[in-house]
Short mmCIF file of C-alpha atoms in Angstrom, two decimals:
data_model
loop_
_atom_site.label_atom_id
_atom_site.label_comp_id
_atom_site.label_asym_id
_atom_site.label_seq_id
_atom_site.Cartn_x
_atom_site.Cartn_y
_atom_site.Cartn_z
CA GLN A 714 -17.46 5.13 -3.94
CA ASP A 715 -15.46 4.53 -7.13
CA THR A 716 -15.04 0.77 -7.43
CA SER A 717 -12.80 0.71 -10.50
CA ILE A 718 -9.97 -0.33 -8.16
CA VAL A 719 -10.76 -2.59 -5.20
CA LEU A 720 -8.01 -4.00 -3.01
CA VAL A 721 -8.25 -5.92 0.25
CA VAL A 722 -5.30 -5.09 2.47
CA SER A 723 -4.66 -7.00 5.70
CA VAL A 724 -2.02 -6.73 8.40
CA ILE A 725 -0.52 -9.70 10.20
CA PRO A 726 0.95 -8.02 13.31
CA ALA A 727 2.90 -11.05 14.54
CA THR A 728 5.00 -11.19 11.36
CA HIS A 729 4.82 -7.50 10.36
CA GLU A 730 3.35 -8.51 7.03
CA ILE A 731 0.86 -6.71 4.84
CA VAL A 732 -1.13 -8.85 2.42
CA VAL A 733 -2.69 -7.10 -0.57
CA GLU A 734 -5.26 -8.88 -2.73
CA THR A 735 -6.51 -7.20 -5.90
CA ILE A 736 -10.25 -7.72 -6.29
CA ASN A 737 -10.83 -5.34 -9.20
CA GLY A 738 -8.71 -3.05 -11.36
CA THR A 739 -5.25 -2.83 -12.82
CA PRO A 740 -2.73 -0.02 -13.04
CA PRO A 741 -2.74 2.17 -16.14
CA ASN A 742 -0.80 0.75 -19.09
CA GLY A 743 2.95 0.85 -18.42
CA ARG A 744 2.49 1.61 -14.70
CA ILE A 745 2.40 -0.38 -11.43
CA PHE A 746 0.67 0.11 -8.08
CA GLU A 747 2.83 1.14 -5.12
CA LEU A 748 1.73 0.94 -1.48
CA TRP A 749 2.55 3.83 0.88
CA LEU A 750 2.27 4.47 4.61
CA ILE A 751 1.29 7.93 5.77
CA ALA A 752 2.05 7.70 9.49
CA GLU A 753 0.72 10.14 12.07
CA GLY A 754 3.24 12.95 12.52
CA ALA A 755 5.55 11.68 9.79
CA PRO A 756 6.97 14.32 7.47
CA ALA A 757 6.33 12.28 4.30
CA PRO A 758 4.84 9.02 3.03
CA VAL A 759 7.04 5.91 3.19
CA SER A 760 6.98 3.31 0.43
CA LEU A 761 6.00 -0.13 1.64
CA GLY A 762 6.62 -1.69 -1.76
CA VAL A 763 5.24 -2.32 -5.21
CA LEU A 764 2.27 -4.61 -5.81
CA GLN A 765 2.23 -7.59 -8.14
CA THR A 766 -0.32 -7.02 -10.91
CA GLY A 767 -3.06 -9.64 -10.85
CA ALA A 768 -1.65 -11.48 -7.85
CA THR A 769 -1.67 -11.36 -4.06
CA THR A 770 1.32 -9.41 -2.74
CA ARG A 771 2.94 -10.02 0.65
CA ILE A 772 5.11 -7.23 2.03
CA THR A 773 7.21 -7.50 5.19
CA VAL A 774 7.25 -4.11 6.91
CA PRO A 775 10.53 -3.01 8.56
CA ASP A 776 10.45 -3.30 12.37
CA GLU A 777 11.00 0.43 12.89
CA ILE A 778 7.79 1.43 11.09
CA ALA A 779 5.60 -1.63 11.76
CA PRO A 780 3.86 -0.12 14.83
CA ARG A 781 2.70 2.87 12.75
CA VAL A 782 0.98 0.77 10.08
CA ARG A 783 -2.10 -0.08 12.13
CA THR A 784 -2.69 3.57 13.11
CA GLY A 785 -1.59 5.29 9.92
CA THR A 786 -3.16 5.76 6.52
CA ILE A 787 -2.18 3.61 3.59
CA ALA A 788 -2.30 4.84 0.02
CA ILE A 789 -1.97 3.32 -3.43
CA SER A 790 -0.37 5.31 -6.24
CA ASP A 791 0.38 4.45 -9.84
CA GLU A 792 4.11 4.59 -10.53
CA PRO A 793 6.58 3.65 -13.27
CA PRO A 794 7.79 0.03 -13.38
CA GLY A 795 10.04 -0.62 -10.39
CA GLY A 796 8.30 2.00 -8.25
CA SER A 797 8.72 5.68 -7.58
CA PRO A 798 12.14 6.94 -8.69
CA THR A 799 12.15 9.65 -5.99
CA GLY A 800 11.12 7.80 -2.82
CA ALA A 801 7.87 9.80 -2.76
CA PRO A 802 4.68 9.26 -4.72
CA THR A 803 5.13 10.66 -8.23
CA GLY A 804 1.97 9.27 -9.82
CA THR A 805 -1.69 9.70 -9.04
CA VAL A 806 -2.83 8.62 -5.58
CA LEU A 807 -5.68 6.27 -6.45
CA ALA A 808 -6.94 5.22 -3.02
CA THR A 809 -6.39 5.78 0.68
CA ALA A 810 -7.66 3.87 3.71
CA THR A 811 -7.04 3.08 7.36
CA PHE A 812 -7.02 -0.35 8.96
CA GLN A 813 -9.93 -1.55 11.05
CA GLU A 814 -9.54 -4.13 13.82
CA ILE A 815 -11.72 -7.19 13.24
#
């Protein structure tokens, strides 16, 4: 219900790409957004990459996790420049969602 951050995230299955378009919102000052996959049965979130502020970001998902993207949950966290230094979300998780087939 909070619309301070609005992103449109799409999957292109044929190329294993995720396309993220920022509609509204920016990361807190000195931070970036990072995209995560929380796959069913996985022990921890997996970073899919950092998002370009104010631009559309295209991320190619590694083949070994691509099948889990469409059934998993994605999350956006705010992280230091360059992304999480630990390989796990260290900042605030700002949004989560699942993909819907259209």
